[in-house]
Structures are given as structure tokens and as C-alpha cells.
Short mmCIF file of C-alpha atoms in Angstrom, two decimals:
data_model
loop_
_atom_site.label_atom_id
_atom_site.label_comp_id
_atom_site.label_asym_id
_atom_site.label_seq_id
_atom_site.Cartn_x
_atom_site.Cartn_y
_atom_site.Cartn_z
CA MET A 1 72.00 111.84 42.45
CA GLY A 2 70.45 113.58 45.39
CA THR A 3 66.99 113.92 43.85
CA GLY A 4 65.07 111.25 45.75
CA GLN A 5 62.88 108.57 44.23
CA VAL A 6 59.46 108.15 42.67
CA ARG A 7 57.16 105.17 43.05
CA LEU A 8 55.95 103.15 40.09
CA GLY A 9 53.54 100.95 41.99
CA ASP A 10 55.75 98.78 44.23
CA LEU A 11 58.86 99.79 42.33
CA ARG A 12 61.06 102.78 43.13
CA VAL A 13 63.07 104.69 40.57
CA ARG A 14 65.49 107.58 40.90
CA ARG A 15 64.00 110.80 39.59
CA ILE A 16 66.41 111.15 36.68
CA GLY A 17 66.05 108.26 34.30
CA TYR A 18 66.97 107.82 30.66
CA GLY A 19 64.91 107.68 27.44
CA THR A 20 66.33 105.45 24.71
CA MET A 21 64.58 106.81 21.63
CA LYS A 22 67.53 108.89 20.41
CA LEU A 23 69.76 105.83 20.35
CA THR A 24 67.91 104.70 17.22
CA GLY A 25 67.37 107.98 15.40
CA TRP A 26 63.63 107.23 15.49
CA PRO A 27 61.44 108.90 14.29
CA ARG A 28 63.96 111.34 12.88
CA GLY A 29 67.53 112.29 13.64
CA GLU A 30 70.89 110.58 13.50
CA ALA A 31 71.60 107.57 15.67
CA PRO A 32 74.99 107.33 17.42
CA ALA A 33 77.41 104.57 16.50
CA ARG A 34 76.56 101.26 18.10
CA ASP A 35 79.57 101.34 20.44
CA THR A 36 78.55 104.82 21.60
CA ALA A 37 74.95 103.73 22.19
CA LEU A 38 76.04 100.75 24.28
CA ALA A 39 78.47 102.98 26.22
CA VAL A 40 75.72 105.52 26.96
CA LEU A 41 73.47 102.82 28.43
CA ARG A 42 76.21 101.35 30.57
CA ARG A 43 77.29 104.77 31.77
CA ALA A 44 73.74 105.68 32.67
CA VAL A 45 73.57 102.71 35.02
CA GLU A 46 77.01 103.55 36.42
CA LEU A 47 75.69 107.03 37.22
CA GLY A 48 72.81 105.59 39.22
CA VAL A 49 70.06 105.66 36.61
CA ASN A 50 67.65 102.81 37.23
CA HIS A 51 64.69 103.87 35.06
CA LEU A 52 64.85 103.27 31.31
CA ASP A 53 62.09 104.26 28.90
CA THR A 54 61.88 102.28 25.70
CA SER A 55 59.57 100.62 23.20
CA ASP A 56 59.75 97.87 20.62
CA TYR A 57 58.86 100.46 17.99
CA TYR A 58 61.91 102.58 18.76
CA ALA A 59 63.73 101.08 15.78
CA ARG A 60 65.07 102.37 12.48
CA ASP A 61 67.50 101.13 9.85
CA GLY A 62 68.23 97.95 11.79
CA VAL A 63 68.89 99.74 15.08
CA ALA A 64 66.46 98.85 17.89
CA ALA A 65 66.38 100.34 21.37
CA ASN A 66 65.37 97.08 23.10
CA GLU A 67 68.19 95.13 21.43
CA LEU A 68 70.70 97.79 22.49
CA ILE A 69 69.43 97.67 26.10
CA ARG A 70 69.76 93.91 26.17
CA SER A 71 73.21 93.91 24.59
CA ALA A 72 74.50 96.58 26.94
CA LEU A 73 72.94 95.56 30.26
CA TYR A 74 71.76 91.94 30.29
CA PRO A 75 71.71 90.35 32.80
CA TYR A 76 69.96 93.39 34.20
CA PRO A 77 70.81 95.00 37.55
CA ALA A 78 68.32 93.97 40.22
CA ASP A 79 67.01 97.49 40.69
CA LEU A 80 66.72 98.40 37.00
CA VAL A 81 63.16 99.26 35.95
CA ILE A 82 62.45 99.11 32.23
CA VAL A 83 59.30 100.90 31.11
CA THR A 84 58.01 100.19 27.64
CA LYS A 85 54.92 101.20 25.69
CA VAL A 86 52.40 99.81 23.24
CA THR A 87 50.02 101.69 20.98
CA ALA A 88 46.25 101.63 21.04
CA LEU A 89 45.34 102.82 17.57
CA VAL A 90 41.88 101.85 16.46
CA GLU A 91 43.20 99.22 14.08
CA SER A 92 45.57 97.62 16.62
CA ALA A 93 43.85 98.00 20.01
CA ALA A 94 42.18 94.62 19.97
CA GLY A 95 43.51 92.05 22.40
CA ALA A 96 45.49 90.14 19.77
CA GLY A 97 47.38 93.21 18.64
CA LEU A 98 48.30 94.26 22.15
CA ARG A 99 49.38 90.69 22.99
CA ARG A 100 51.70 90.71 19.98
CA ALA A 101 53.16 94.03 21.08
CA VAL A 102 53.73 92.87 24.67
CA GLU A 103 55.25 89.57 23.56
CA GLY A 104 57.51 91.45 21.13
CA ASN A 105 58.86 93.60 23.97
CA LEU A 106 59.35 90.54 26.17
CA ARG A 107 61.38 88.79 23.47
CA SER A 108 63.53 91.76 22.47
CA LEU A 109 64.31 92.65 26.09
CA GLY A 110 64.88 89.02 27.11
CA VAL A 111 62.56 89.10 30.12
CA ASP A 112 59.61 87.06 31.34
CA ARG A 113 57.66 90.04 32.68
CA LEU A 114 57.63 93.72 31.74
CA ASP A 115 58.02 96.09 34.67
CA VAL A 116 55.67 98.74 33.33
CA VAL A 117 53.75 98.95 30.07
CA ASN A 118 52.39 102.35 29.04
CA LEU A 119 49.33 102.37 26.83
CA ARG A 120 50.20 105.01 24.26
CA LEU A 121 47.13 106.80 22.89
CA GLY A 122 46.83 108.65 19.61
CA ASP A 123 47.85 112.25 19.24
CA ARG A 124 45.59 114.66 21.04
CA GLY A 125 42.75 115.78 18.82
CA ARG A 126 42.61 112.52 16.94
CA PRO A 127 39.47 110.32 17.19
CA GLU A 128 39.14 108.50 20.49
CA VAL A 129 40.53 104.98 20.64
CA PRO A 130 38.74 102.18 22.50
CA LEU A 131 40.49 102.90 25.77
CA GLU A 132 38.62 100.53 28.08
CA GLN A 133 38.92 97.70 25.54
CA ALA A 134 42.69 98.18 25.33
CA LEU A 135 43.09 98.36 29.11
CA GLU A 136 40.99 95.21 29.52
CA ALA A 137 43.32 93.40 27.13
CA LEU A 138 46.38 94.62 29.02
CA GLU A 139 44.82 93.71 32.35
CA ALA A 140 44.40 90.15 31.05
CA LEU A 141 48.07 90.05 30.15
CA ARG A 142 48.95 91.35 33.61
CA ALA A 143 46.82 88.59 35.14
CA GLU A 144 48.94 86.10 33.14
CA GLY A 145 52.06 87.53 34.73
CA LEU A 146 53.43 89.16 31.56
CA ILE A 147 53.12 92.71 32.89
CA ARG A 148 53.76 94.02 36.41
CA HIS A 149 52.21 97.48 36.18
CA LEU A 150 50.30 99.60 33.69
CA GLY A 151 50.58 103.27 32.77
CA ILE A 152 49.12 105.57 30.15
CA SER A 153 50.83 107.93 27.70
CA ASN A 154 49.80 110.93 25.59
CA ALA A 155 46.49 111.06 27.39
CA THR A 156 44.03 113.85 28.20
CA ALA A 157 42.95 114.41 31.78
CA ALA A 158 39.64 112.75 30.95
CA GLN A 159 41.36 109.71 29.55
CA VAL A 160 43.58 109.49 32.61
CA ALA A 161 40.48 109.52 34.80
CA ARG A 162 38.93 106.76 32.71
CA ALA A 163 42.14 104.74 32.86
CA ARG A 164 42.26 105.06 36.63
CA ALA A 165 38.70 103.76 36.86
CA ALA A 166 39.34 100.87 34.48
CA ALA A 167 42.79 99.78 35.70
CA GLY A 168 45.30 100.63 38.42
CA ILE A 169 47.78 102.83 36.54
CA VAL A 170 51.07 103.77 38.15
CA CYS A 171 52.27 106.52 35.80
CA VAL A 172 51.21 109.05 33.21
CA GLN A 173 53.66 109.94 30.46
CA ASN A 174 52.73 113.15 28.64
CA ARG A 175 54.43 116.04 26.90
CA TYR A 176 55.30 118.67 29.53
CA ASN A 177 58.17 121.04 30.22
CA VAL A 178 58.88 124.55 31.45
CA ALA A 179 57.44 126.02 28.23
CA GLU A 180 54.51 123.61 27.76
CA ARG A 181 52.35 123.51 30.87
CA ALA A 182 48.89 122.52 29.72
CA ASP A 183 49.11 119.50 32.05
CA ASP A 184 49.66 121.57 35.20
CA PRO A 185 46.32 120.45 36.73
CA LEU A 186 47.01 116.81 35.76
CA VAL A 187 50.38 116.89 37.48
CA GLU A 188 48.57 117.85 40.68
CA VAL A 189 45.90 115.16 40.23
CA CYS A 190 48.59 112.51 39.76
CA ALA A 191 50.56 113.73 42.79
CA ALA A 192 47.47 113.54 45.01
CA ALA A 193 46.75 110.01 43.75
CA GLY A 194 50.35 108.77 44.18
CA ILE A 195 50.78 108.34 40.43
CA ALA A 196 54.11 109.18 38.84
CA TYR A 197 54.06 111.86 36.16
CA VAL A 198 56.75 111.29 33.53
CA PRO A 199 57.17 114.18 31.04
CA TYR A 200 58.44 113.33 27.60
CA PHE A 201 60.38 115.98 25.70
CA PRO A 202 61.39 117.50 29.05
CA VAL A 203 63.82 119.87 27.35
CA GLY A 204 61.68 120.58 24.29
CA GLY A 205 62.31 117.54 22.10
CA PHE A 206 62.72 118.42 18.44
CA THR A 207 62.32 122.13 19.29
CA PRO A 208 64.89 122.87 22.03
CA LEU A 209 63.84 125.30 24.73
CA THR A 210 64.95 128.89 24.54
CA GLY A 211 64.14 132.12 26.31
CA ALA A 212 65.62 135.01 28.20
CA ALA A 213 64.59 133.68 31.64
CA LEU A 214 66.06 130.24 31.00
CA ASN A 215 69.30 131.79 29.73
CA ALA A 216 69.57 134.09 32.72
CA VAL A 217 69.01 131.36 35.29
CA ALA A 218 71.45 129.08 33.49
CA ALA A 219 74.09 131.80 33.46
CA ARG A 220 73.63 132.47 37.17
CA HIS A 221 74.25 128.81 38.02
CA GLY A 222 76.94 128.18 35.38
CA ALA A 223 74.63 125.55 33.96
CA THR A 224 73.12 124.77 30.56
CA VAL A 225 69.58 125.64 29.58
CA PRO A 226 68.60 121.93 29.41
CA GLN A 227 69.93 121.43 32.93
CA VAL A 228 67.79 124.33 34.19
CA ALA A 229 64.75 122.89 32.38
CA LEU A 230 65.29 119.52 34.06
CA ALA A 231 65.89 121.13 37.46
CA TRP A 232 62.66 123.09 37.04
CA LEU A 233 60.71 119.85 36.49
CA LEU A 234 62.32 118.28 39.58
CA ALA A 235 61.23 121.26 41.61
CA ARG A 236 57.78 121.35 40.07
CA SER A 237 56.42 118.30 41.91
CA PRO A 238 57.91 115.34 43.83
CA ASN A 239 55.95 112.85 41.72
CA ILE A 240 57.77 113.86 38.54
CA ALA A 241 60.30 111.39 37.13
CA LEU A 242 62.47 112.40 34.19
CA ILE A 243 63.52 110.42 31.12
CA PRO A 244 65.73 112.80 29.06
CA GLY A 245 67.22 111.10 26.04
CA THR A 246 70.55 111.54 24.34
CA GLY A 247 73.04 109.64 22.20
CA SER A 248 76.00 111.53 23.67
CA PRO A 249 77.93 110.39 26.76
CA ALA A 250 78.79 114.00 27.61
CA HIS A 251 75.18 115.07 27.36
CA LEU A 252 74.13 112.14 29.53
CA GLU A 253 76.55 113.32 32.23
CA GLU A 254 75.03 116.82 32.03
CA ASN A 255 71.48 115.51 32.32
CA VAL A 256 72.30 113.46 35.40
CA ALA A 257 74.20 116.39 36.93
CA ALA A 258 71.00 118.45 36.69
CA GLY A 259 69.84 116.49 39.72
CA ALA A 260 72.26 118.45 41.87
CA LEU A 261 71.10 121.84 40.55
CA GLU A 262 68.94 123.59 43.16
CA LEU A 263 66.88 126.45 41.86
CA SER A 264 66.06 129.27 44.26
CA ALA A 265 62.62 130.73 44.82
CA GLU A 266 63.75 133.67 42.71
CA ASP A 267 64.79 131.33 39.90
CA LEU A 268 61.44 129.53 40.01
CA SER A 269 59.56 132.80 40.04
CA ARG A 270 61.53 134.02 37.02
CA LEU A 271 60.68 130.83 35.16
CA SER A 272 56.99 130.89 36.07
#
């Protein structure tokens, strides 16, 4: 794919990965047919993707992301890194709740150890969850050999700092894209610390990105606006790894092709 790699601890992933949420239609949207979902996962691996983002709670109407991954790809390629997440809501952050969540992901993926587990915090602005308590519980599970590495998701800069002090995190997964840049300073902090920054909703999520500058740059390259948005993220910092999601084989091909799109200094200035 020509975009290099990013470290997740002692693991290396190519910079364009794949997010599985849209395969289930969760939390809203229409899921693709099962055959299409399986084909998308297999095609992603054929295209060189070796970083999948998932969770046991990506499930709706009997369609579950982890089950699809297992059906499509098990036994897994040796270099495939599957990153999952567990929540740390006040009512479920105790050790027993997190153990159940980790064990659920292990069962549904059919593995003995999870490559990376992201601790997903509540929405920004909601009351603080017991972060250190949750990380302590996950550290205990890592000591048991059930988890290889830990990350944190949907976190403020202060929470990331606390997580770094409490546990060795390898990635931060937050909302960030060319139009939503509140995490600019955090991207730099992570880069300096050798921590991967993984933006979710890299092309806008449920509100697709638009704008004159994006349209102009896309037209100049004969590319789509989402491809330009992904290319901007790749150019933004070398520690950024992408997990765009889709239920369409054609859209998957476009996302991966964005790795070959090189934006000029003029393009980047126009998008700044």
C-alpha cells in the first residue's frame, strides 16, 4: 500500500486498516448481506490490510462483527492484528464486568489472547469513570496472558496522560478528521511518545465530510473526497493508523487506494 507501518507495541500494522462496525449496521444503518460482509473482510486481507478494529458489542439483529471476522478469516493470517474494545461505564467498570467483556471477545473471535484491547470511555462531557480501577482490572487480565497490549478510546488529553501513568498504552482511538481537529495537540503528544493515534470516523462518520477545499483537491487528483480525507490523515503524522469502515467491496478498494494518494504542500495548505 505504500504508506508504511505503525507500531502497536511490539506489533506492526499497515497504516490503512479496516473498521468492522458497518458490517453489522450498529448502532444505526443498514448491514450488508452476509456474503458481502465476508467478502469485504477477505478482500481487505487480500489488499494487504492487517489491522482490524472490532468489538463484541458491534452486533445487531443477529449480526456480530466478531463472528463475521472469525467466519471469514479463521485461521487468522500470522500478521493479522485484531484490535477490540471494552467499555468502562461506571456500572460496568469493575473487574468482573471487564473480565466478562474480555472473555466474550476471546470466545467470539476464537483466540486465546487479544492483540490489543482499547478501554472505551464514556462520551466526552459525561461524568468521569473510574479510569485507574478499570486499567488495573485490564492489567490483571494482561498478566494472565489474555491481553497482549492496552489502548484507550474516546479519551481526553488528561485521561490519556493518566492512562499512560497507570498502564503502558500502545494506542489512542479518538474522533479526529480533517474537519474535527480538537485532538491536534494530542496527536503530537502520542507521536513523541511512540503511541499510535487511530482516528475513528476518519471521513466524518454519520455526517460525511464536505467543503469547497476538499472538493477542489479531490477534483485535482481525480479522487473522491473520502480518499482525500484519508490521505490528509496519513500526511498529518506518521503515527496515525486508519480504520475506515464500509460494507461495500468497491468502497473498500477506494479506501485502500487512498494510501497511494500523495497530497502536495499546496493541497495540505488548502486543507489547513
